Amino acid sequence: MQDDFSFFGFFYSNFSMKVVSKILTGGDIINHNEVVQISNAYLLPLVSELYGLEGYKIKQIPAHDGGRNVVYSCEKEGADAKILRIAFLNDRSREDFLGELEYVRYLFEHGGSVSNVVSSQKGNLLEEINHNNLLFCLPV
Protein backbone atom coordinates (compact mmCIF):
# COMPACT_ATOMS: atom_id res chain seq x y z
CA MET A 1 0.00 0.00 0.00
CA GLN A 2 1.36 3.42 -0.98
CA ASP A 3 1.53 6.03 1.79
CA ASP A 4 0.75 9.30 -0.01
CA PHE A 5 -2.57 10.25 1.60
CA SER A 6 -3.98 10.37 5.10
CA PHE A 7 -7.09 8.40 6.01
CA PHE A 8 -8.87 8.35 9.35
CA GLY A 9 -11.63 5.77 9.67
CA PHE A 10 -14.36 4.56 12.02
CA PHE A 11 -17.47 2.40 11.69
CA TYR A 12 -20.83 2.23 13.40
CA SER A 13 -22.35 -1.22 13.80
CA ASN A 14 -25.98 -2.26 13.22
CA PHE A 15 -27.04 -0.96 9.84
CA SER A 16 -24.77 2.01 9.91
CA MET A 17 -21.16 2.45 9.07
CA LYS A 18 -20.07 6.02 9.01
CA VAL A 19 -16.99 7.21 7.22
CA VAL A 20 -16.29 10.89 7.29
CA SER A 21 -13.66 11.95 4.82
CA LYS A 22 -12.03 15.31 5.24
CA ILE A 23 -9.93 16.02 2.22
CA LEU A 24 -7.42 18.84 2.29
CA THR A 25 -5.35 19.71 -0.74
CA GLY A 26 -3.03 22.48 0.34
CA GLY A 27 -5.97 24.51 1.61
CA ASP A 28 -8.16 23.80 -1.42
CA ILE A 29 -11.31 21.72 -1.17
CA ILE A 30 -12.02 19.21 -3.89
CA ASN A 31 -15.54 18.88 -5.27
CA HIS A 32 -18.16 16.14 -4.93
CA ASN A 33 -17.31 14.45 -8.25
CA GLU A 34 -13.60 14.36 -7.40
CA VAL A 35 -14.40 12.78 -4.04
CA VAL A 36 -16.53 10.12 -5.77
CA GLN A 37 -13.69 9.34 -8.21
CA ILE A 38 -11.09 9.11 -5.43
CA SER A 39 -13.45 7.06 -3.27
CA ASN A 40 -14.21 4.56 -6.01
CA ALA A 41 -10.59 4.21 -7.09
CA TYR A 42 -8.75 4.34 -3.76
CA LEU A 43 -10.83 4.70 -0.61
CA LEU A 44 -13.41 1.93 -0.99
CA PRO A 45 -10.83 -0.83 -1.46
CA LEU A 46 -8.86 0.46 1.53
CA VAL A 47 -11.97 0.80 3.70
CA SER A 48 -12.92 -2.76 2.77
CA GLU A 49 -9.52 -4.04 3.83
CA LEU A 50 -9.25 -1.96 7.02
CA TYR A 51 -12.73 -2.81 8.26
CA GLY A 52 -13.24 -6.34 6.95
CA LEU A 53 -15.83 -5.46 4.31
CA GLU A 54 -14.69 -8.00 1.76
CA GLY A 55 -17.72 -9.38 -0.05
CA TYR A 56 -19.93 -6.36 0.71
CA LYS A 57 -21.71 -4.75 -2.22
CA ILE A 58 -20.91 -1.04 -1.96
CA LYS A 59 -23.24 1.25 -3.90
CA GLN A 60 -23.33 5.04 -4.03
CA ILE A 61 -26.55 6.65 -2.76
CA PRO A 62 -27.64 9.62 -4.93
CA ALA A 63 -26.76 13.00 -3.44
CA HIS A 64 -29.44 15.47 -2.43
CA ASP A 65 -29.42 19.24 -3.04
CA GLY A 66 -27.20 21.00 -0.54
CA GLY A 67 -25.63 17.75 0.65
CA ARG A 68 -22.17 17.85 2.19
CA ASN A 69 -21.36 14.15 1.87
CA VAL A 70 -20.77 11.30 -0.52
CA VAL A 71 -22.77 8.34 0.84
CA TYR A 72 -22.61 4.62 0.06
CA SER A 73 -24.70 1.67 1.19
CA CYS A 74 -22.76 -1.48 2.09
CA GLU A 75 -24.65 -4.76 2.07
CA LYS A 76 -23.74 -8.41 2.37
CA GLU A 77 -26.07 -11.36 2.79
CA GLY A 78 -25.98 -12.62 6.36
CA ALA A 79 -24.32 -9.46 7.72
CA ASP A 80 -25.56 -6.13 9.06
CA ALA A 81 -25.98 -3.49 6.36
CA LYS A 82 -23.82 -0.42 6.78
CA ILE A 83 -23.80 3.17 5.57
CA LEU A 84 -20.55 4.82 4.53
CA ARG A 85 -20.49 8.63 4.69
CA ILE A 86 -17.62 10.61 3.20
CA ALA A 87 -17.66 14.29 4.17
CA PHE A 88 -15.21 16.32 2.15
CA LEU A 89 -15.31 19.84 3.55
CA ASN A 90 -12.29 21.02 5.53
CA ASP A 91 -14.27 22.40 8.45
CA ARG A 92 -13.45 19.66 10.99
CA SER A 93 -10.22 18.43 12.53
CA ARG A 94 -9.06 14.94 13.44
CA GLU A 95 -9.86 15.81 17.05
CA ASP A 96 -13.41 16.78 16.03
CA PHE A 97 -13.88 13.35 14.46
CA LEU A 98 -12.45 11.60 17.52
CA GLY A 99 -14.75 13.64 19.73
CA GLU A 100 -17.73 12.58 17.63
CA LEU A 101 -16.71 8.93 17.87
CA GLU A 102 -16.21 9.06 21.61
CA TYR A 103 -19.56 10.82 22.08
CA VAL A 104 -21.43 8.29 19.92
CA ARG A 105 -19.78 5.41 21.78
CA TYR A 106 -20.73 7.03 25.11
CA LEU A 107 -24.36 7.42 23.96
CA PHE A 108 -24.50 3.78 22.82
CA GLU A 109 -22.97 2.48 26.06
CA HIS A 110 -25.49 4.49 28.09
CA GLY A 111 -28.60 3.34 26.23
CA GLY A 112 -28.80 6.01 23.53
CA SER A 113 -30.60 5.09 20.33
CA VAL A 114 -27.47 5.21 18.17
CA SER A 115 -25.36 2.66 16.34
CA ASN A 116 -22.16 1.76 18.13
CA VAL A 117 -18.74 2.72 16.82
CA VAL A 118 -16.73 -0.20 15.44
CA SER A 119 -12.96 -0.06 15.49
CA SER A 120 -10.84 -1.05 12.52
CA GLN A 121 -9.31 -4.50 12.34
CA LYS A 122 -6.25 -2.89 13.93
CA GLY A 123 -8.38 -1.82 16.90
CA ASN A 124 -8.32 1.90 16.07
CA LEU A 125 -11.22 4.35 16.00
CA LEU A 126 -9.41 6.26 13.25
CA GLU A 127 -7.11 4.98 10.53
CA GLU A 128 -4.64 7.06 8.54
CA ILE A 129 -3.51 6.47 4.94
CA ASN A 130 -1.69 8.86 2.58
CA HIS A 131 -2.23 9.15 -1.17
CA ASN A 132 -1.09 11.80 -3.67
CA ASN A 133 -0.67 14.52 -1.05
CA LEU A 134 -4.37 14.44 -0.13
CA LEU A 135 -5.49 14.23 3.48
CA PHE A 136 -8.45 11.89 3.92
CA CYS A 137 -10.05 12.01 7.33
CA LEU A 138 -12.38 9.00 7.38
CA PRO A 139 -13.89 8.11 10.71
CA VAL A 140 -16.18 5.15 10.02
Tab-separated table of N, CA and C in Angstrom:
chain	number	residue	atom	x	y	z
A	1	MET	N	0.842	-1.172	0.000
A	1	MET	CA	0.000	0.000	0.000
A	1	MET	C	0.890	1.239	0.000
A	2	GLN	N	0.608	2.188	-0.873
A	2	GLN	CA	1.361	3.421	-0.985
A	2	GLN	C	0.924	4.394	0.099
A	3	ASP	N	1.860	5.113	0.712
A	3	ASP	CA	1.532	6.034	1.795
A	3	ASP	C	1.623	7.485	1.341
A	4	ASP	N	0.752	7.922	0.441
A	4	ASP	CA	0.748	9.303	-0.012
A	4	ASP	C	-0.459	10.085	0.453
A	5	PHE	N	-1.431	9.473	1.105
A	5	PHE	CA	-2.572	10.248	1.600
A	5	PHE	C	-2.952	9.803	2.993
A	6	SER	N	-3.598	10.678	3.726
A	6	SER	CA	-3.978	10.365	5.102
A	6	SER	C	-5.440	9.991	5.163
A	7	PHE	N	-5.740	8.937	5.904
A	7	PHE	CA	-7.093	8.396	6.015
A	7	PHE	C	-7.361	8.121	7.476
A	8	PHE	N	-8.462	8.642	7.986
A	8	PHE	CA	-8.871	8.346	9.348
A	8	PHE	C	-10.215	7.660	9.258
A	9	GLY	N	-10.383	6.493	9.860
A	9	GLY	CA	-11.631	5.771	9.669
A	9	GLY	C	-12.262	5.244	10.934
A	10	PHE	N	-13.609	5.214	10.962
A	10	PHE	CA	-14.358	4.557	12.023
A	10	PHE	C	-15.664	4.028	11.465
A	11	PHE	N	-16.211	3.010	12.118
A	11	PHE	CA	-17.468	2.404	11.690
A	11	PHE	C	-18.469	2.417	12.818
A	12	TYR	N	-19.742	2.475	12.461
A	12	TYR	CA	-20.828	2.227	13.401
A	12	TYR	C	-21.424	0.878	13.035
A	13	SER	N	-21.755	0.087	14.046
A	13	SER	CA	-22.354	-1.218	13.804
A	13	SER	C	-23.847	-1.092	13.586
A	14	ASN	N	-24.526	-2.208	13.390
A	14	ASN	CA	-25.977	-2.261	13.220
A	14	ASN	C	-26.446	-1.315	12.137
A	15	PHE	N	-26.536	-1.707	10.973
A	15	PHE	CA	-27.045	-0.959	9.837
A	15	PHE	C	-26.374	0.378	9.599
A	16	SER	N	-25.401	0.786	10.347
A	16	SER	CA	-24.771	2.006	9.914
A	16	SER	C	-23.281	1.947	10.100
A	17	MET	N	-22.595	2.287	9.057
A	17	MET	CA	-21.163	2.448	9.069
A	17	MET	C	-20.960	3.868	8.606
A	18	LYS	N	-20.234	4.616	9.338
A	18	LYS	CA	-20.075	6.020	9.005
A	18	LYS	C	-18.614	6.277	8.711
A	19	VAL	N	-18.340	6.801	7.558
A	19	VAL	CA	-16.988	7.209	7.222
A	19	VAL	C	-17.055	8.674	6.867
A	20	VAL	N	-16.334	9.465	7.573
A	20	VAL	CA	-16.289	10.887	7.287
A	20	VAL	C	-14.930	11.156	6.684
A	21	SER	N	-14.916	11.692	5.499
A	21	SER	CA	-13.664	11.946	4.816
A	21	SER	C	-13.433	13.436	4.717
A	22	LYS	N	-12.398	13.906	5.339
A	22	LYS	CA	-12.028	15.308	5.243
A	22	LYS	C	-10.824	15.367	4.327
A	23	ILE	N	-10.979	16.011	3.210
A	23	ILE	CA	-9.928	16.016	2.217
A	23	ILE	C	-9.360	17.420	2.092
A	24	LEU	N	-8.092	17.557	2.388
A	24	LEU	CA	-7.418	18.839	2.294
A	24	LEU	C	-6.359	18.748	1.213
A	25	THR	N	-6.356	19.690	0.318
A	25	THR	CA	-5.346	19.710	-0.736
A	25	THR	C	-4.660	21.067	-0.690
A	26	GLY	N	-3.745	21.222	0.217
A	26	GLY	CA	-3.033	22.481	0.338
A	26	GLY	C	-3.960	23.654	0.584
A	27	GLY	N	-5.027	23.446	1.322
A	27	GLY	CA	-5.974	24.507	1.606
A	27	GLY	C	-7.157	24.526	0.663
A	28	ASP	N	-7.052	23.856	-0.470
A	28	ASP	CA	-8.157	23.800	-1.421
A	28	ASP	C	-9.067	22.637	-1.081
A	29	ILE	N	-10.347	22.795	-1.388
A	29	ILE	CA	-11.312	21.724	-1.172
A	29	ILE	C	-11.658	21.135	-2.527
A	30	ILE	N	-11.628	19.827	-2.637
A	30	ILE	CA	-12.017	19.205	-3.892
A	30	ILE	C	-13.531	19.077	-3.931
A	31	ASN	N	-14.075	18.901	-5.134
A	31	ASN	CA	-15.535	18.878	-5.268
A	31	ASN	C	-16.098	17.464	-5.143
A	32	HIS	N	-17.426	17.397	-5.115
A	32	HIS	CA	-18.157	16.138	-4.931
A	32	HIS	C	-17.724	15.075	-5.936
A	33	ASN	N	-17.669	15.430	-7.214
A	33	ASN	CA	-17.313	14.449	-8.246
A	33	ASN	C	-15.891	13.931	-8.070
A	34	GLU	N	-14.972	14.800	-7.656
A	34	GLU	CA	-13.603	14.357	-7.405
A	34	GLU	C	-13.556	13.393	-6.219
A	35	VAL	N	-14.350	13.675	-5.201
A	35	VAL	CA	-14.401	12.778	-4.040
A	35	VAL	C	-14.926	11.409	-4.457
A	36	VAL	N	-15.969	11.387	-5.292
A	36	VAL	CA	-16.526	10.121	-5.774
A	36	VAL	C	-15.459	9.342	-6.538
A	37	GLN	N	-14.732	10.014	-7.429
A	37	GLN	CA	-13.694	9.335	-8.212
A	37	GLN	C	-12.597	8.768	-7.307
A	38	ILE	N	-12.137	9.571	-6.356
A	38	ILE	CA	-11.094	9.108	-5.435
A	38	ILE	C	-11.620	7.973	-4.559
A	39	SER	N	-12.849	8.106	-4.103
A	39	SER	CA	-13.447	7.056	-3.268
A	39	SER	C	-13.520	5.741	-4.015
A	40	ASN	N	-14.051	5.787	-5.226
A	40	ASN	CA	-14.211	4.565	-6.007
A	40	ASN	C	-12.868	3.927	-6.344
A	41	ALA	N	-11.880	4.743	-6.669
A	41	ALA	CA	-10.588	4.215	-7.092
A	41	ALA	C	-9.691	3.810	-5.922
A	42	TYR	N	-9.721	4.558	-4.829
A	42	TYR	CA	-8.750	4.344	-3.759
A	42	TYR	C	-9.360	4.034	-2.395
A	43	LEU	N	-10.350	4.823	-1.983
A	43	LEU	CA	-10.834	4.697	-0.609
A	43	LEU	C	-11.628	3.433	-0.352
A	44	LEU	N	-12.552	3.095	-1.246
A	44	LEU	CA	-13.412	1.934	-0.991
A	44	LEU	C	-12.618	0.642	-0.836
A	45	PRO	N	-11.629	0.382	-1.690
A	45	PRO	CA	-10.833	-0.832	-1.464
A	45	PRO	C	-10.081	-0.808	-0.131
A	46	LEU	N	-9.580	0.358	0.264
A	46	LEU	CA	-8.860	0.460	1.530
A	46	LEU	C	-9.798	0.315	2.716
A	47	VAL	N	-10.973	0.936	2.635
A	47	VAL	CA	-11.968	0.803	3.699
A	47	VAL	C	-12.361	-0.661	3.853
A	48	SER	N	-12.561	-1.342	2.728
A	48	SER	CA	-12.918	-2.763	2.771
A	48	SER	C	-11.863	-3.577	3.499
A	49	GLU	N	-10.612	-3.301	3.202
A	49	GLU	CA	-9.516	-4.035	3.835
A	49	GLU	C	-9.399	-3.685	5.318
A	50	LEU	N	-9.448	-2.402	5.638
A	50	LEU	CA	-9.252	-1.964	7.020
A	50	LEU	C	-10.374	-2.394	7.954
A	51	TYR	N	-11.584	-2.518	7.415
A	51	TYR	CA	-12.732	-2.812	8.264
A	51	TYR	C	-13.391	-4.154	7.957
A	52	GLY	N	-12.722	-5.000	7.198
A	52	GLY	CA	-13.242	-6.335	6.949
A	52	GLY	C	-14.535	-6.355	6.156
A	53	LEU	N	-14.616	-5.541	5.121
A	53	LEU	CA	-15.833	-5.462	4.311
A	53	LEU	C	-15.734	-6.251	3.016
A	54	GLU	N	-14.802	-7.172	2.945
A	54	GLU	CA	-14.685	-7.996	1.757
A	54	GLU	C	-16.009	-8.712	1.527
A	55	GLY	N	-16.471	-8.715	0.290
A	55	GLY	CA	-17.723	-9.377	-0.046
A	55	GLY	C	-18.947	-8.491	0.079
A	56	TYR	N	-18.804	-7.300	0.629
A	56	TYR	CA	-19.928	-6.359	0.711
A	56	TYR	C	-20.132	-5.699	-0.647
A	57	LYS	N	-21.377	-5.517	-1.026
A	57	LYS	CA	-21.709	-4.746	-2.223
A	57	LYS	C	-21.813	-3.289	-1.782
A	58	ILE	N	-20.952	-2.450	-2.334
A	58	ILE	CA	-20.913	-1.036	-1.958
A	58	ILE	C	-21.460	-0.222	-3.121
A	59	LYS	N	-22.534	0.517	-2.854
A	59	LYS	CA	-23.245	1.252	-3.901
A	59	LYS	C	-23.466	2.694	-3.459
A	60	GLN	N	-23.143	3.629	-4.352
A	60	GLN	CA	-23.333	5.043	-4.026
A	60	GLN	C	-24.821	5.377	-3.946
A	61	ILE	N	-25.188	6.144	-2.927
A	61	ILE	CA	-26.550	6.648	-2.764
A	61	ILE	C	-26.592	8.027	-3.408
A	62	PRO	N	-27.592	8.306	-4.252
A	62	PRO	CA	-27.644	9.616	-4.927
A	62	PRO	C	-27.616	10.771	-3.926
A	63	ALA	N	-26.871	11.807	-4.293
A	63	ALA	CA	-26.762	12.995	-3.440
A	63	ALA	C	-28.052	13.795	-3.494
A	64	HIS	N	-28.291	14.570	-2.441
A	64	HIS	CA	-29.436	15.474	-2.433
A	64	HIS	C	-28.930	16.916	-2.511
A	65	ASP	N	-29.795	17.833	-2.926
A	65	ASP	CA	-29.420	19.239	-3.036
A	65	ASP	C	-28.904	19.755	-1.703
A	66	GLY	N	-27.777	20.425	-1.747
A	66	GLY	CA	-27.198	20.995	-0.539
A	66	GLY	C	-26.443	20.006	0.318
A	67	GLY	N	-26.323	18.769	-0.135
A	67	GLY	CA	-25.629	17.749	0.648
A	67	GLY	C	-24.145	18.033	0.775
A	68	ARG	N	-23.582	17.633	1.896
A	68	ARG	CA	-22.166	17.848	2.188
A	68	ARG	C	-21.363	16.557	2.111
A	69	ASN	N	-22.008	15.453	1.767
A	69	ASN	CA	-21.358	14.154	1.869
A	69	ASN	C	-21.520	13.327	0.604
A	70	VAL	N	-20.617	12.377	0.444
A	70	VAL	CA	-20.772	11.296	-0.523
A	70	VAL	C	-21.141	10.086	0.333
A	71	VAL	N	-22.246	9.407	-0.017
A	71	VAL	CA	-22.772	8.340	0.836
A	71	VAL	C	-22.898	7.044	0.038
A	72	TYR	N	-22.520	5.941	0.660
A	72	TYR	CA	-22.606	4.615	0.056
A	72	TYR	C	-23.361	3.678	0.994
A	73	SER	N	-24.133	2.765	0.411
A	73	SER	CA	-24.702	1.667	1.193
A	73	SER	C	-23.767	0.471	1.033
A	74	CYS	N	-23.638	-0.307	2.085
A	74	CYS	CA	-22.758	-1.476	2.088
A	74	CYS	C	-23.582	-2.655	2.584
A	75	GLU	N	-23.792	-3.632	1.711
A	75	GLU	CA	-24.646	-4.764	2.073
A	75	GLU	C	-23.973	-6.084	1.724
A	76	LYS	N	-24.252	-7.063	2.581
A	76	LYS	CA	-23.743	-8.414	2.369
A	76	LYS	C	-24.735	-9.364	3.005
A	77	GLU	N	-25.120	-10.390	2.260
A	77	GLU	CA	-26.075	-11.362	2.788
A	77	GLU	C	-25.523	-11.993	4.064
A	78	GLY	N	-26.367	-12.029	5.088
A	78	GLY	CA	-25.981	-12.622	6.356
A	78	GLY	C	-25.210	-11.692	7.284
A	79	ALA	N	-25.051	-10.427	6.885
A	79	ALA	CA	-24.320	-9.459	7.717
A	79	ALA	C	-25.138	-8.177	7.838
A	80	ASP	N	-24.879	-7.415	8.888
A	80	ASP	CA	-25.562	-6.131	9.055
A	80	ASP	C	-25.210	-5.200	7.905
A	81	ALA	N	-26.219	-4.519	7.375
A	81	ALA	CA	-25.983	-3.491	6.361
A	81	ALA	C	-25.299	-2.310	7.032
A	82	LYS	N	-24.559	-1.563	6.254
A	82	LYS	CA	-23.825	-0.420	6.779
A	82	LYS	C	-23.983	0.759	5.827
A	83	ILE	N	-23.785	1.953	6.372
A	83	ILE	CA	-23.796	3.169	5.574
A	83	ILE	C	-22.426	3.816	5.704
A	84	LEU	N	-21.846	4.166	4.583
A	84	LEU	CA	-20.550	4.822	4.528
A	84	LEU	C	-20.787	6.274	4.144
A	85	ARG	N	-20.334	7.196	4.979
A	85	ARG	CA	-20.487	8.627	4.693
A	85	ARG	C	-19.111	9.239	4.541
A	86	ILE	N	-18.889	9.926	3.431
A	86	ILE	CA	-17.625	10.612	3.205
A	86	ILE	C	-17.919	12.102	3.122
A	87	ALA	N	-17.496	12.839	4.133
A	87	ALA	CA	-17.664	14.292	4.165
A	87	ALA	C	-16.359	14.910	3.686
A	88	PHE	N	-16.439	15.842	2.763
A	88	PHE	CA	-15.209	16.321	2.146
A	88	PHE	C	-14.923	17.802	2.351
A	89	LEU	N	-15.622	18.446	3.255
A	89	LEU	CA	-15.313	19.844	3.552
A	89	LEU	C	-14.242	19.904	4.632
A	90	ASN	N	-13.417	20.940	4.591
A	90	ASN	CA	-12.287	21.017	5.530
A	90	ASN	C	-12.630	21.813	6.782
A	91	ASP	N	-13.838	21.633	7.293
A	91	ASP	CA	-14.272	22.405	8.453
A	91	ASP	C	-14.190	21.635	9.773
A	92	ARG	N	-13.583	20.453	9.767
A	92	ARG	CA	-13.454	19.658	10.988
A	92	ARG	C	-12.051	19.081	11.072
A	93	SER	N	-11.561	18.977	12.293
A	93	SER	CA	-10.222	18.434	12.525
A	93	SER	C	-10.304	16.959	12.922
A	94	ARG	N	-9.146	16.330	12.976
A	94	ARG	CA	-9.063	14.943	13.436
A	94	ARG	C	-9.642	14.825	14.845
A	95	GLU	N	-9.341	15.805	15.679
A	95	GLU	CA	-9.856	15.807	17.048
A	95	GLU	C	-11.376	15.918	17.065
A	96	ASP	N	-11.949	16.687	16.128
A	96	ASP	CA	-13.411	16.776	16.025
A	96	ASP	C	-14.002	15.403	15.739
A	97	PHE	N	-13.388	14.677	14.798
A	97	PHE	CA	-13.884	13.347	14.458
A	97	PHE	C	-13.759	12.401	15.651
A	98	LEU	N	-12.619	12.449	16.339
A	98	LEU	CA	-12.446	11.600	17.521
A	98	LEU	C	-13.475	11.943	18.592
A	99	GLY	N	-13.733	13.227	18.771
A	99	GLY	CA	-14.747	13.644	19.734
A	99	GLY	C	-16.112	13.101	19.378
A	100	GLU	N	-16.451	13.131	18.091
A	100	GLU	CA	-17.730	12.580	17.633
A	100	GLU	C	-17.804	11.087	17.930
A	101	LEU	N	-16.735	10.378	17.635
A	101	LEU	CA	-16.706	8.933	17.873
A	101	LEU	C	-16.860	8.599	19.345
A	102	GLU	N	-16.130	9.312	20.170
A	102	GLU	CA	-16.210	9.061	21.609
A	102	GLU	C	-17.601	9.380	22.143
A	103	TYR	N	-18.215	10.443	21.637
A	103	TYR	CA	-19.561	10.821	22.077
A	103	TYR	C	-20.589	9.772	21.651
A	104	VAL	N	-20.497	9.309	20.406
A	104	VAL	CA	-21.431	8.288	19.924
A	104	VAL	C	-21.257	7.001	20.725
A	105	ARG	N	-20.025	6.615	20.977
A	105	ARG	CA	-19.784	5.409	21.779
A	105	ARG	C	-20.365	5.577	23.180
A	106	TYR	N	-20.176	6.746	23.785
A	106	TYR	CA	-20.731	7.032	25.106
A	106	TYR	C	-22.254	6.902	25.081
A	107	LEU	N	-22.898	7.510	24.068
A	107	LEU	CA	-24.358	7.421	23.964
A	107	LEU	C	-24.807	5.967	23.857
A	108	PHE	N	-24.150	5.184	23.006
A	108	PHE	CA	-24.500	3.781	22.821
A	108	PHE	C	-24.359	3.013	24.133
A	109	GLU	N	-23.234	3.211	24.811
A	109	GLU	CA	-22.973	2.482	26.055
A	109	GLU	C	-23.921	2.875	27.182
A	110	HIS	N	-24.569	4.024	27.054
A	110	HIS	CA	-25.494	4.494	28.086
A	110	HIS	C	-26.942	4.457	27.614
A	111	GLY	N	-27.227	3.588	26.640
A	111	GLY	CA	-28.603	3.338	26.230
A	111	GLY	C	-29.162	4.270	25.177
A	112	GLY	N	-28.326	5.117	24.590
A	112	GLY	CA	-28.798	6.009	23.531
A	112	GLY	C	-29.194	5.224	22.297
A	113	SER	N	-30.123	5.753	21.539
A	113	SER	CA	-30.599	5.091	20.326
A	113	SER	C	-29.693	5.455	19.154
A	114	VAL	N	-28.463	4.968	19.214
A	114	VAL	CA	-27.466	5.214	18.172
A	114	VAL	C	-26.761	3.900	17.857
A	115	SER	N	-26.178	3.826	16.685
A	115	SER	CA	-25.357	2.664	16.339
A	115	SER	C	-24.000	2.816	17.004
A	116	ASN	N	-23.452	1.717	17.457
A	116	ASN	CA	-22.164	1.758	18.126
A	116	ASN	C	-21.042	1.993	17.130
A	117	VAL	N	-19.947	2.526	17.618
A	117	VAL	CA	-18.743	2.717	16.824
A	117	VAL	C	-17.994	1.391	16.773
A	118	VAL	N	-17.497	1.031	15.610
A	118	VAL	CA	-16.732	-0.197	15.442
A	118	VAL	C	-15.308	0.180	15.064
A	119	SER	N	-14.359	-0.338	15.783
A	119	SER	CA	-12.960	-0.057	15.491
A	119	SER	C	-12.512	-0.816	14.249
A	120	SER	N	-11.416	-0.357	13.665
A	120	SER	CA	-10.839	-1.047	12.517
A	120	SER	C	-10.311	-2.405	12.956
A	121	GLN	N	-9.878	-3.201	12.005
A	121	GLN	CA	-9.309	-4.501	12.339
A	121	GLN	C	-8.018	-4.359	13.138
A	122	LYS	N	-7.433	-3.166	13.121
A	122	LYS	CA	-6.246	-2.886	13.927
A	122	LYS	C	-6.618	-2.420	15.330
A	123	GLY	N	-7.920	-2.254	15.590
A	123	GLY	CA	-8.378	-1.816	16.898
A	123	GLY	C	-8.443	-0.310	17.077
A	124	ASN	N	-8.325	0.444	15.994
A	124	ASN	CA	-8.319	1.900	16.066
A	124	ASN	C	-9.673	2.503	15.713
A	125	LEU	N	-10.029	3.597	16.386
A	125	LEU	CA	-11.222	4.350	16.003
A	125	LEU	C	-10.991	5.082	14.693
A	126	LEU	N	-9.772	5.547	14.471
A	126	LEU	CA	-9.414	6.261	13.250
A	126	LEU	C	-8.224	5.581	12.603
A	127	GLU	N	-8.241	5.518	11.287
A	127	GLU	CA	-7.111	4.982	10.531
A	127	GLU	C	-6.568	6.077	9.623
A	128	GLU	N	-5.281	6.049	9.378
A	128	GLU	CA	-4.642	7.058	8.542
A	128	GLU	C	-3.913	6.412	7.373
A	129	ILE	N	-4.164	6.924	6.170
A	129	ILE	CA	-3.510	6.467	4.939
A	129	ILE	C	-3.191	7.701	4.112
A	130	ASN	N	-2.061	7.726	3.433
A	130	ASN	CA	-1.688	8.857	2.579
A	130	ASN	C	-1.729	8.460	1.118
A	131	HIS	N	-2.210	9.390	0.268
A	131	HIS	CA	-2.231	9.147	-1.174
A	131	HIS	C	-2.188	10.466	-1.937
A	132	ASN	N	-1.207	10.635	-2.782
A	132	ASN	CA	-1.094	11.800	-3.671
A	132	ASN	C	-1.260	13.136	-2.961
A	133	ASN	N	-0.649	13.275	-1.817
A	133	ASN	CA	-0.667	14.523	-1.050
A	133	ASN	C	-2.061	14.995	-0.668
A	134	LEU	N	-3.018	14.107	-0.584
A	134	LEU	CA	-4.366	14.438	-0.126
A	134	LEU	C	-4.535	13.893	1.284
A	135	LEU	N	-5.198	14.664	2.126
A	135	LEU	CA	-5.492	14.225	3.484
A	135	LEU	C	-6.927	13.752	3.526
A	136	PHE	N	-7.124	12.470	3.802
A	136	PHE	CA	-8.454	11.892	3.924
A	136	PHE	C	-8.703	11.611	5.396
A	137	CYS	N	-9.692	12.246	5.945
A	137	CYS	CA	-10.051	12.007	7.334
A	137	CYS	C	-11.343	11.215	7.327
A	138	LEU	N	-11.255	9.916	7.566
A	138	LEU	CA	-12.379	9.003	7.384
A	138	LEU	C	-12.729	8.264	8.663
A	139	PRO	N	-13.372	8.899	9.603
A	139	PRO	CA	-13.889	8.111	10.714
A	139	PRO	C	-15.088	7.304	10.245
A	140	VAL	N	-15.101	6.019	10.515
A	140	VAL	CA	-16.181	5.150	10.024
A	140	VAL	C	-17.071	4.749	11.166
